[in-house]
Structures are given as structure tokens and as C-alpha cells.
Tab-separated table of N, CA and C in Angstrom:
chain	number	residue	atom	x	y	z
A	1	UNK	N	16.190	-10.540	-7.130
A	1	UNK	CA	15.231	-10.547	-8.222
A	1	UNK	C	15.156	-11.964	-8.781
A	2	UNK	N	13.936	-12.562	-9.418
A	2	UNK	CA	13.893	-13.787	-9.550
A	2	UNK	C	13.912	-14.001	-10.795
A	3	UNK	N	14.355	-15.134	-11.893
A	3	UNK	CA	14.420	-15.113	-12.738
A	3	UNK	C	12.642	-14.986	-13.723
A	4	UNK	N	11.903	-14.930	-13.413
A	4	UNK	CA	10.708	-14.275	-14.180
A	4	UNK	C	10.762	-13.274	-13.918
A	5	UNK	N	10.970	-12.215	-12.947
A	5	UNK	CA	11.057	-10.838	-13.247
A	5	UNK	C	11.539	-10.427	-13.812
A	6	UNK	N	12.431	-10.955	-14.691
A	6	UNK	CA	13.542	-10.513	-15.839
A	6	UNK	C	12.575	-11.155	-17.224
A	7	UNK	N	11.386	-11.775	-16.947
A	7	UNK	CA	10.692	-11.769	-17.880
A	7	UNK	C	9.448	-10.749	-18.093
A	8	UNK	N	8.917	-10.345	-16.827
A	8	UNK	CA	8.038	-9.355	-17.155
A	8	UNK	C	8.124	-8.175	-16.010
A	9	UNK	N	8.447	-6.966	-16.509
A	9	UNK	CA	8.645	-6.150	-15.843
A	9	UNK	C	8.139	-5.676	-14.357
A	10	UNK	N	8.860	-4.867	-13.389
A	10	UNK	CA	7.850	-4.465	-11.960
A	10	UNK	C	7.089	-3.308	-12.512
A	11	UNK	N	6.108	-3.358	-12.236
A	11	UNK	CA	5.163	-1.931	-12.416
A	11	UNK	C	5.524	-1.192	-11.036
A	12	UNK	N	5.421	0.463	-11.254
A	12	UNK	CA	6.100	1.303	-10.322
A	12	UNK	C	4.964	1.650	-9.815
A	13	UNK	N	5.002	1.706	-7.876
A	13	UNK	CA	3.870	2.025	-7.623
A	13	UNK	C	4.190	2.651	-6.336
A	14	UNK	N	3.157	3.569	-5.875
A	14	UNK	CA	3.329	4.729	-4.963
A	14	UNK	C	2.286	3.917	-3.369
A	15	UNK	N	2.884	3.882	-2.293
A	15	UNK	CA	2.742	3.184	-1.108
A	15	UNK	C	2.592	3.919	-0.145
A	16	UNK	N	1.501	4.346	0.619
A	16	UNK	CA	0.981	4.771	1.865
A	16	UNK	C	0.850	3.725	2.881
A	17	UNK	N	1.423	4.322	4.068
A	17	UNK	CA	1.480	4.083	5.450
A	17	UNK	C	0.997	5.496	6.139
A	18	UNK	N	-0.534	5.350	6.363
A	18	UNK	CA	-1.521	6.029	6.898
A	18	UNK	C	-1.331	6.032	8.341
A	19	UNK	N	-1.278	6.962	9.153
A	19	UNK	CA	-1.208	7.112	10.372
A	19	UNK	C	-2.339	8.141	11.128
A	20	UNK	N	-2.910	7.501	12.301
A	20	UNK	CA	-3.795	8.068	12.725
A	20	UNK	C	-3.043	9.157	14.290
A	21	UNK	N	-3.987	9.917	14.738
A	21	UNK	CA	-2.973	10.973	15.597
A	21	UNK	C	-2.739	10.373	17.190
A	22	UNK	N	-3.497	8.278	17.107
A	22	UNK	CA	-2.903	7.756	18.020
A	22	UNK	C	-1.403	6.389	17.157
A	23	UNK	N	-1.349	6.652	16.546
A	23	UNK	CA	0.144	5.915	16.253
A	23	UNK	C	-0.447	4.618	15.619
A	24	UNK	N	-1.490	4.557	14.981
A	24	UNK	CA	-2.185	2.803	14.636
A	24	UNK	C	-2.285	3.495	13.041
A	25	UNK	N	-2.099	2.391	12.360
A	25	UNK	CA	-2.000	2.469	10.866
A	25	UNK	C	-3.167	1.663	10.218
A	26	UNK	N	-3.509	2.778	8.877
A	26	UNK	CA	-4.533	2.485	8.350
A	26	UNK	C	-4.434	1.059	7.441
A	27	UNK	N	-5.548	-0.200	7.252
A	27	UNK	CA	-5.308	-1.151	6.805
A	27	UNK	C	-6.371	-1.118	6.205
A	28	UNK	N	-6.861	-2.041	4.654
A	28	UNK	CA	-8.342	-2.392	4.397
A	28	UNK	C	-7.821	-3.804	3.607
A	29	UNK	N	-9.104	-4.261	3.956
A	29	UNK	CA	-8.940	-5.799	3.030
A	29	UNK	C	-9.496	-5.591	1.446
A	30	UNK	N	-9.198	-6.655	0.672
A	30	UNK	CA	-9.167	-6.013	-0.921
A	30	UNK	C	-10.822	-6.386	-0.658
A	31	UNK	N	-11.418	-5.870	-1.944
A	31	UNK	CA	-12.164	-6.337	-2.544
A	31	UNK	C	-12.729	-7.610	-3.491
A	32	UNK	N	-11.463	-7.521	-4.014
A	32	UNK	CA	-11.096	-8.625	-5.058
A	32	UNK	C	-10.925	-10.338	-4.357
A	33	UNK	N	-10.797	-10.743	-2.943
A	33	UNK	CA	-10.448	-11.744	-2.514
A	33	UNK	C	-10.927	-12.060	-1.673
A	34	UNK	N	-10.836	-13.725	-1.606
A	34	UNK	CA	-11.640	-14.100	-0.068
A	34	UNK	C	-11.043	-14.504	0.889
A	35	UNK	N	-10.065	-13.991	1.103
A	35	UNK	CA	-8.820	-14.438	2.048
A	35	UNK	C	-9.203	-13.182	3.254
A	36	UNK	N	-8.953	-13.917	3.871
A	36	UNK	CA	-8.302	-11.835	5.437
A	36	UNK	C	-7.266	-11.495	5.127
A	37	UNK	N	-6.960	-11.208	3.986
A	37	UNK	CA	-5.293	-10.590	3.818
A	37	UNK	C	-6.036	-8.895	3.419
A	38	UNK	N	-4.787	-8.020	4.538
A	38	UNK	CA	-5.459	-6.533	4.455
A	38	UNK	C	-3.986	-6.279	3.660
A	39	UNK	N	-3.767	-4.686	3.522
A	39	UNK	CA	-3.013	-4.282	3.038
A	39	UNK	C	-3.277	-2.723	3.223
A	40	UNK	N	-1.854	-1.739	3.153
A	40	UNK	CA	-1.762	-0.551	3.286
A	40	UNK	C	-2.327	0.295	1.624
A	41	UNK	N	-3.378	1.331	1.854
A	41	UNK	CA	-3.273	1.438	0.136
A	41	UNK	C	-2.333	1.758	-0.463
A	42	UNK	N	-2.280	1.552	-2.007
A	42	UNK	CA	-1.015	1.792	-2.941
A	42	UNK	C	-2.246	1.575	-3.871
A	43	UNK	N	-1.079	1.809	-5.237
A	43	UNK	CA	-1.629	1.862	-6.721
A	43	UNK	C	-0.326	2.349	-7.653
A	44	UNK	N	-0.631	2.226	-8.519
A	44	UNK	CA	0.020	2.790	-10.044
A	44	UNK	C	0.611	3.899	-10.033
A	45	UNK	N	1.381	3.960	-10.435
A	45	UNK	CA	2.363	5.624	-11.114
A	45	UNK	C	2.317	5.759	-12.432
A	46	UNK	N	1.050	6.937	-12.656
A	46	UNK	CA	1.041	7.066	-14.233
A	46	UNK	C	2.549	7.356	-14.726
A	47	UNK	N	2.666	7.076	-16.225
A	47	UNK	CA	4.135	7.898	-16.682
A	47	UNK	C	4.151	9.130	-16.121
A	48	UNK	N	5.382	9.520	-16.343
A	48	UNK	CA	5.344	10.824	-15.876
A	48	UNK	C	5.299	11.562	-14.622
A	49	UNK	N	4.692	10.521	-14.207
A	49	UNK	CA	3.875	11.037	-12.530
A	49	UNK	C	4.830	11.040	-11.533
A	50	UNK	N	4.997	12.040	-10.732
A	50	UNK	CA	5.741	12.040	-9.388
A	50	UNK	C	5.393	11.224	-8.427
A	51	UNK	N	6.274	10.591	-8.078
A	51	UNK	CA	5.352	8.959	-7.196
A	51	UNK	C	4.720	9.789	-5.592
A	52	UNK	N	5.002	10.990	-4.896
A	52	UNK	CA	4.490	11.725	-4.206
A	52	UNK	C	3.197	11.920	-4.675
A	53	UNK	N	2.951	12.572	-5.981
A	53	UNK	CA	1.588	13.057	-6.428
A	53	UNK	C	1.040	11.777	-6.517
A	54	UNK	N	1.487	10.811	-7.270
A	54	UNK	CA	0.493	9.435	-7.061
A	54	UNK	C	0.064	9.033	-5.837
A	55	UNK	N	1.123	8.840	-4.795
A	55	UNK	CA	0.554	8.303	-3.229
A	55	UNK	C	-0.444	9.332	-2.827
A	56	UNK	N	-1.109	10.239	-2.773
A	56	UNK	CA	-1.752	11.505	-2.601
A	56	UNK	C	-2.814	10.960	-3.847
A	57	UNK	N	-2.910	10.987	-4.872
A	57	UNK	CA	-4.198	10.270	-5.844
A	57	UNK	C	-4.521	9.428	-5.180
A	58	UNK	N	-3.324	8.268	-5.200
A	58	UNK	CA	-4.353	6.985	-4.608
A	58	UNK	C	-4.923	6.908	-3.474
A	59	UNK	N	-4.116	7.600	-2.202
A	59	UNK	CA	-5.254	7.721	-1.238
A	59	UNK	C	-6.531	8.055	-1.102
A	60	UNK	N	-6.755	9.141	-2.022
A	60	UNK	CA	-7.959	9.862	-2.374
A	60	UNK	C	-8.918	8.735	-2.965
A	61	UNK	N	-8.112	8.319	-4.048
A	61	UNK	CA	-9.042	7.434	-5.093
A	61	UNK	C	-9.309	5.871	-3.865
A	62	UNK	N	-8.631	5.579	-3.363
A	62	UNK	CA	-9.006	4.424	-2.861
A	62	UNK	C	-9.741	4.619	-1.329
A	63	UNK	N	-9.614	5.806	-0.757
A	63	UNK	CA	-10.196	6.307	0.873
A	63	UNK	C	-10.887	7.164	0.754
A	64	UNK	N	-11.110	8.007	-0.548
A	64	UNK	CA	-11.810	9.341	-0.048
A	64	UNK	C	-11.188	10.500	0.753
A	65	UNK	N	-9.827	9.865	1.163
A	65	UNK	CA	-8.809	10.681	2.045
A	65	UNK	C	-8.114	11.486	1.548
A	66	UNK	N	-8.555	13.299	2.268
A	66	UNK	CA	-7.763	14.562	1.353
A	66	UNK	C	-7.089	14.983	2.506
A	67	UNK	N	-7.481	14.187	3.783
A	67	UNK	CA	-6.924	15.263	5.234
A	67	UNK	C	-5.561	14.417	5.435
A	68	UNK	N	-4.590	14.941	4.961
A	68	UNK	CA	-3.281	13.358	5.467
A	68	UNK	C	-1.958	14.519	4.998
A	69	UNK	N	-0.774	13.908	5.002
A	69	UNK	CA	0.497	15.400	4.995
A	69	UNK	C	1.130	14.409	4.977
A	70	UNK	N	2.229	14.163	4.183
A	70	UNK	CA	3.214	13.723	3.810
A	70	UNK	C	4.515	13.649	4.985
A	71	UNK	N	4.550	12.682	6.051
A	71	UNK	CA	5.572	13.050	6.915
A	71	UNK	C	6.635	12.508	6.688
A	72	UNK	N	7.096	11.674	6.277
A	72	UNK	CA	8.037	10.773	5.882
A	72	UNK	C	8.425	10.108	4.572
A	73	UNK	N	9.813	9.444	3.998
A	73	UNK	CA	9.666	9.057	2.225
A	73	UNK	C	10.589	7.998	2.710
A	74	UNK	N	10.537	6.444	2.534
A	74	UNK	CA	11.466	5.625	2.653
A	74	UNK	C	12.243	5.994	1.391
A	75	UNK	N	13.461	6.053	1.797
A	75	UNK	CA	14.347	6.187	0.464
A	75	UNK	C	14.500	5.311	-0.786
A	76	UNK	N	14.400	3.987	-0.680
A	76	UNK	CA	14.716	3.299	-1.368
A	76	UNK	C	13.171	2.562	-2.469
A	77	UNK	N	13.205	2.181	-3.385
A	77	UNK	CA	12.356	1.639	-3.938
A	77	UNK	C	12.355	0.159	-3.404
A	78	UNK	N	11.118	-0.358	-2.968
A	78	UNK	CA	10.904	-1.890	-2.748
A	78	UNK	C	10.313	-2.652	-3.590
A	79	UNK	N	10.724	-3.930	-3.344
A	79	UNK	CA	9.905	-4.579	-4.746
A	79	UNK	C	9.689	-5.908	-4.238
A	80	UNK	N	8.434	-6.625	-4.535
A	80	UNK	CA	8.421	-8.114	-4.559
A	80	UNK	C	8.005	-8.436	-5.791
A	81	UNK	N	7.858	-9.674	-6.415
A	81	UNK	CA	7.269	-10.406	-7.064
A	81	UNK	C	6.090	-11.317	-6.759
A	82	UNK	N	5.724	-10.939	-7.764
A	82	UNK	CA	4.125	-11.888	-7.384
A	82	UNK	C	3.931	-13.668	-7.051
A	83	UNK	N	3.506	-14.124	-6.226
A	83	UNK	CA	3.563	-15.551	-6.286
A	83	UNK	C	3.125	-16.802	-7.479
A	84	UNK	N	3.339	-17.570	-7.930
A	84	UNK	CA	3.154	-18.432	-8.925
A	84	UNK	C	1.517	-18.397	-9.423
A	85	UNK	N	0.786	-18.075	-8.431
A	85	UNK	CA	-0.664	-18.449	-8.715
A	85	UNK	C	-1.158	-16.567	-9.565
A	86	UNK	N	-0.359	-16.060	-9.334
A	86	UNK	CA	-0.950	-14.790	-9.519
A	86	UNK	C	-0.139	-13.770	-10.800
A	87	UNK	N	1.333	-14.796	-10.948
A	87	UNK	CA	2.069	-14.152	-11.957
A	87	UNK	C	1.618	-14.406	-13.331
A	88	UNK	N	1.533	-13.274	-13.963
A	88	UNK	CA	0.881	-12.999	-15.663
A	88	UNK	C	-0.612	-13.083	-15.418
A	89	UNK	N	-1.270	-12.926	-14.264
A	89	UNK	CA	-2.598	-13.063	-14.291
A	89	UNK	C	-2.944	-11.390	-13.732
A	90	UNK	N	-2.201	-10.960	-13.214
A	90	UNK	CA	-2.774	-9.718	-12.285
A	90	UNK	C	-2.761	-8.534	-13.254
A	91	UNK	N	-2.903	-7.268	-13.314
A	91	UNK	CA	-1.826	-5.986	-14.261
A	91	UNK	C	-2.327	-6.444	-15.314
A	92	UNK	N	-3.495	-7.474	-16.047
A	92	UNK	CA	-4.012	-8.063	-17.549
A	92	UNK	C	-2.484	-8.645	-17.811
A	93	UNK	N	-1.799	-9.152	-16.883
A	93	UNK	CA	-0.636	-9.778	-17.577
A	93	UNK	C	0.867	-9.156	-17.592
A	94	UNK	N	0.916	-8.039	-17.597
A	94	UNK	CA	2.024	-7.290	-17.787
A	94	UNK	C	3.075	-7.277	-16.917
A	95	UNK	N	3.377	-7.526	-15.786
A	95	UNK	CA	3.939	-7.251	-14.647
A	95	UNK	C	4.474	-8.657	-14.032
A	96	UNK	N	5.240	-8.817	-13.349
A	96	UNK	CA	6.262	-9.688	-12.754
A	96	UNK	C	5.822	-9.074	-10.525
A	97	UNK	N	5.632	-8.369	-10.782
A	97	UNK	CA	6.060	-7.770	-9.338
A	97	UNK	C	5.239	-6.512	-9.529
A	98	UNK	N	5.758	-5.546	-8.273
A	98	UNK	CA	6.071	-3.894	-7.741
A	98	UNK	C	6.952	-3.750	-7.213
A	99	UNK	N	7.537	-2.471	-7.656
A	99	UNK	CA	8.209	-2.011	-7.338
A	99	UNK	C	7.494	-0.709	-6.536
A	100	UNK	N	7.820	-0.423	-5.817
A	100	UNK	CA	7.339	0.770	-4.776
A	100	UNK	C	7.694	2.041	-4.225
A	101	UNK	N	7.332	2.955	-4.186
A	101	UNK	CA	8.099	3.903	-3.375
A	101	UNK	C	7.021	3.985	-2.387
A	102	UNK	N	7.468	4.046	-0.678
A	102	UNK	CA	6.672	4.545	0.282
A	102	UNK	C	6.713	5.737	0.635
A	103	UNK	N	5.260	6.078	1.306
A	103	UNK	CA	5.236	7.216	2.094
A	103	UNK	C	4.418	7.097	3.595
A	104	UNK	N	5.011	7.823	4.347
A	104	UNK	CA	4.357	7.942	5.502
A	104	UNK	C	3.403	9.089	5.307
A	105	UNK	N	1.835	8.763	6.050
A	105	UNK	CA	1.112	10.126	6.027
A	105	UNK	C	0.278	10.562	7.419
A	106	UNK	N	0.157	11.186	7.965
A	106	UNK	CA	-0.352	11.571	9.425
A	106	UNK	C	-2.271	12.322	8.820
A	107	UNK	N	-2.913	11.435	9.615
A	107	UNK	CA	-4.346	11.341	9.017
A	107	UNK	C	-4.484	12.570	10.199
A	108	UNK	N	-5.376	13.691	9.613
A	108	UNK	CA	-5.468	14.454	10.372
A	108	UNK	C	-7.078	14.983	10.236
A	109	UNK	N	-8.062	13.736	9.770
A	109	UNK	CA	-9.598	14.306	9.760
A	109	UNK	C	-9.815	13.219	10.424
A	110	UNK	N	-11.217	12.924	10.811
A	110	UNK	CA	-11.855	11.972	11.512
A	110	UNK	C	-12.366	10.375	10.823
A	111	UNK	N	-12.435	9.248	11.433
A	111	UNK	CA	-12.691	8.338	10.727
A	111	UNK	C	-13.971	8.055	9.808
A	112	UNK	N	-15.059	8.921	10.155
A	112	UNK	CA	-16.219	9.584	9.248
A	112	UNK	C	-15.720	9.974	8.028
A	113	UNK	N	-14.434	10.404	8.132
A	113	UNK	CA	-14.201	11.180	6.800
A	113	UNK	C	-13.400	9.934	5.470
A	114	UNK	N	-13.297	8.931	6.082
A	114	UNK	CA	-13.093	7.700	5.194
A	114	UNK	C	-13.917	7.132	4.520
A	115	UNK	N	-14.035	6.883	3.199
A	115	UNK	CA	-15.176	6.260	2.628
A	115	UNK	C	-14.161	5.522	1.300
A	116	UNK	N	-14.396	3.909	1.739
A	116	UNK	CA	-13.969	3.042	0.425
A	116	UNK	C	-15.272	2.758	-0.115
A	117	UNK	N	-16.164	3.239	-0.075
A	117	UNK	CA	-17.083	3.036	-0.995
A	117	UNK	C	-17.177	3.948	-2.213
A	118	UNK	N	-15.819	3.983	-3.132
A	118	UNK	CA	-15.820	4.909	-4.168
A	118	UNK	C	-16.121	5.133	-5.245
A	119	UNK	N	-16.034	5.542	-6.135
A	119	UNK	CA	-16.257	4.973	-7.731
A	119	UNK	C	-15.991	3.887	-8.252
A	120	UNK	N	-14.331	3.560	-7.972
A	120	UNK	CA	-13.712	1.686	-8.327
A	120	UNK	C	-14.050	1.205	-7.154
A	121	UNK	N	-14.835	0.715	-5.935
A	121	UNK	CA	-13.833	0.587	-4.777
A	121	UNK	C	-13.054	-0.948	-5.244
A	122	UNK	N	-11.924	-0.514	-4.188
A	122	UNK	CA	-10.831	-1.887	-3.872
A	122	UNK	C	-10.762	-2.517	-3.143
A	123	UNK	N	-11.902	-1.992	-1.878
A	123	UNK	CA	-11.436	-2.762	-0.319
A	123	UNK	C	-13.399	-2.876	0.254
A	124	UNK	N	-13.333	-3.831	0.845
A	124	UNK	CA	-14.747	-4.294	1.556
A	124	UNK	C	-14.717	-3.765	2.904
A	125	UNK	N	-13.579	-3.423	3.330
A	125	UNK	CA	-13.636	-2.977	4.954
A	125	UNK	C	-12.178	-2.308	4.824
A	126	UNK	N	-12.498	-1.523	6.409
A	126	UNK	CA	-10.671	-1.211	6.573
A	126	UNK	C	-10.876	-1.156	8.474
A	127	UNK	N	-10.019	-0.611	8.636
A	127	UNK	CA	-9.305	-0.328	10.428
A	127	UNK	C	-8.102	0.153	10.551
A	128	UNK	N	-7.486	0.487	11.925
A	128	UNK	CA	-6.686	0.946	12.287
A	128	UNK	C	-6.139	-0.238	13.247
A	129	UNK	N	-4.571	-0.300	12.264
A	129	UNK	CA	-3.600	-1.470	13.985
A	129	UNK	C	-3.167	-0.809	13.918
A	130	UNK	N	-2.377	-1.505	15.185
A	130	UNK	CA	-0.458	-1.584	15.396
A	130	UNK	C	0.213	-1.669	14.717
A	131	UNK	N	1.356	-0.959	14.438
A	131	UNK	CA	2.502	-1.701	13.631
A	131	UNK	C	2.934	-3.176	13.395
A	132	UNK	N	2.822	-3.350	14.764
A	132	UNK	CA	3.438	-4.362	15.127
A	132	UNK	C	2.488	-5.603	14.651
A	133	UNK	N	1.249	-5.159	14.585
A	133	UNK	CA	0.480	-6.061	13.836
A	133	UNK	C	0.462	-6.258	11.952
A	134	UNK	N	1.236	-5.453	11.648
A	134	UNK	CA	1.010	-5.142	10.538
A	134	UNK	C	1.363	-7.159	9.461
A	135	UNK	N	2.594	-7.465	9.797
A	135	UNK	CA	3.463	-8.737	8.781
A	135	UNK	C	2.361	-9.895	9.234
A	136	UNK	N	1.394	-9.841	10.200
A	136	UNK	CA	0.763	-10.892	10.471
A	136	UNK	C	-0.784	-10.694	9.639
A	137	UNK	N	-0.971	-9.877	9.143
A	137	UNK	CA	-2.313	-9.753	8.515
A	137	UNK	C	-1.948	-9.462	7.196
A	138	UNK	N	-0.871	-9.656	6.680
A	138	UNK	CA	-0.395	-9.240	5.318
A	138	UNK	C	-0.317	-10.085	4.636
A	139	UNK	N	-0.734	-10.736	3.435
A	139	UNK	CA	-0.047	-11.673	2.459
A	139	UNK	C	0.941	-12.076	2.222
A	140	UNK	N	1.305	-13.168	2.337
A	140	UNK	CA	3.050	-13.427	2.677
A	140	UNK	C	3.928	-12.558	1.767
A	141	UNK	N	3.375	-12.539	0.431
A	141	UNK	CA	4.422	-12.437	-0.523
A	141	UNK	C	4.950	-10.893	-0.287
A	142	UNK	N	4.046	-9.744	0.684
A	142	UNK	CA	4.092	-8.338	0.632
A	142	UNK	C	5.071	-8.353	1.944
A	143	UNK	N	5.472	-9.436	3.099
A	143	UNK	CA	5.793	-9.068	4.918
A	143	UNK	C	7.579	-8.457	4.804
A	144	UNK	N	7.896	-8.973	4.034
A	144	UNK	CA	9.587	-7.856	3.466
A	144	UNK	C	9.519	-6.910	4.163
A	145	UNK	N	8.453	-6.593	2.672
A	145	UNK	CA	8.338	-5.426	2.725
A	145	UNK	C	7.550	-4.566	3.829
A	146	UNK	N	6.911	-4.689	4.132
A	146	UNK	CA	6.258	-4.089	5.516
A	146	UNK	C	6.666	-4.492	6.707
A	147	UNK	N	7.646	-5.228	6.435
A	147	UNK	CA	8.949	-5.633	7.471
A	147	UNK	C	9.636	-4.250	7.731
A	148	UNK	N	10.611	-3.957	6.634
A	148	UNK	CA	11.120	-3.084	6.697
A	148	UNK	C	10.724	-1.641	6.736
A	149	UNK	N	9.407	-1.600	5.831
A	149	UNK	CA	8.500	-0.004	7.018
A	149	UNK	C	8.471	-0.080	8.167
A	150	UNK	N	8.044	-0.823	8.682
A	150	UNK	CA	7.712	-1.125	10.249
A	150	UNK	C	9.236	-0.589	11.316
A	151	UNK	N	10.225	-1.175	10.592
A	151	UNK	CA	11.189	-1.000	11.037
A	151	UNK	C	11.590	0.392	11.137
A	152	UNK	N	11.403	1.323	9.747
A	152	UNK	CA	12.123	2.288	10.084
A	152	UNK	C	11.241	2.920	10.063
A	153	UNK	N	9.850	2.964	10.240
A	153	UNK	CA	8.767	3.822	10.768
A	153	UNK	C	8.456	3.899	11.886
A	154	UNK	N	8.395	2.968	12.679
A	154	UNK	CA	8.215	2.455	14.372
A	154	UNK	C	7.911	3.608	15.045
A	155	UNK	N	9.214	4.656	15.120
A	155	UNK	CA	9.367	5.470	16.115
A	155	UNK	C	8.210	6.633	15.928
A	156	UNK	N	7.616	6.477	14.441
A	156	UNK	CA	6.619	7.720	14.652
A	156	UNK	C	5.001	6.985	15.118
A	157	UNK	N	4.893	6.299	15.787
A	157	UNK	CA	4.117	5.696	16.008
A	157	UNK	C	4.220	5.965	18.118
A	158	UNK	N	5.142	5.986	18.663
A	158	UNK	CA	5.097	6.387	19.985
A	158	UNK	C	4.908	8.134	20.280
């Protein structure tokens, strides 16, 4: 943990790793940026909220995606911190980082049935990789962490 995260808190947030029924994982690029940096969706954990029931909102809210099943829960909470250009600017300020809980989910409707064109949308495009592609299209500050999904997700992907 870095010494500004001890100045502004991680916001807790619920993390999908979307899987299609050939082993390639769902990615979309933000909205918000002009970079090619994609990312797996995630979002916020209201108070209260079971970070399961959140990963299941946010998919919905950010894909339109209701066809998906919960196959997997990395145990541990992950966290980065945000990089210098982006800390106290992102969250209206509040936040240092995320903290995360993941989930694995097995997409079980058709790619028709995806639509980021939602009420907020967040993402201008999306697709399906490899795992193995995943730390190379990611924003540096997030590849840890999708280091270590990758790692102990791998096998549901063959």
C-alpha cells in the first residue's frame, strides 16, 4: 500500500471476468478515454451491498448482460492505486485506489444479446480475447491485477 492510500481511502468494487462458451474473455474500452486501454467490467459496491449482487448489477448496468452464472470467486480482495495523473481526480476525489472482489462468469446468451449502449454507457466498443492477451491491453496501473486472475483462472478457459 502506498503512502497516499493511507490518505484517501480504496473504494470497494465488484470485478467480472466474463467468459464466453469458447474460453475468450469479455473486454470493452472506456468511454471516458482516448487511449486503447480495455478493461474487464467492474463498478461500485453500494453500502450494504453483497459484492456478488453488485458484480451481477454491474454487468447488467454496463452490458445489458442477464445471461452469465457465477462460476468462480477469487478469494482475496485486490487492490491498486491510482497513478499520479488520476489520483484525487477520479471518484469526484474521494478514493486513493480499488479495492476489488472478482468474479468469474460463463456468458451463456449470444453476442446480440450485449448492448453497451445503455443508459450511462462506459465503454465505446468491446470483444472477446485470450487470456493470455488480457496484461497487454490493460492499463499498466490494473496488469497485477489481471496478472493474477489470469493465473488462477487459466484453466477454465481450456
Amino acid at each position: 500500500m502506498s503512502k497516499r492510500s493511507l490518505v484517501l481511502p480504496y473504494r470497494p468494487c465488484a470485478g467480472i471476468m466474463l467468459l464466453n462458451n469458447k474460453g475468450k474473455v469479455f473486454v470493452a474500452r472506456r468511454i471516458d478515454t482516448d487511449t486503447e486501454a480495455w478493461q474487464m467490467p467492474q463498478g461500485g459496491i453500494e453500502n450494504g451491498e453483497d459484492p456478488k449482487v453488485a458484480a451481477i448489477r454491474e454487468l447488467e448496468e454496463e452490458t445489458g448482460i442477464t445471461q452469465a452464472d457465477i462460476i468462480a470467486e477469487y478469494q482475496d480482495w485486490l487492490t491498486y492505486d491510482l497513478p499520479d495523473k488520476l489520483y484525487g481526480k477520479v471518484w469526484k476525489g474521494l478514493y486513493g485506489g480499488q479495492t476489488m472482489k472478482w468474479y468469474v462468469m460463463r456468458f451463456h446468451g449470444e453476442d446480440s444479446d450485449i448492448n453497451i449502449k445503455t443508459r450511462h454507457p462506459e465503454f465505446s466498443s468491446w470483444r472477446w480475447v485470450d487470456m493470455n492477451d488480457l496484461q497487454e491491453i490493460i492499463v499498466p496501473f490494473k496488469r497485477d491485477i489481471y496478472k493474477a486472475l489470469s493465473e488462477k483462472f487459466y484453466y477454465l478457459t481450456e
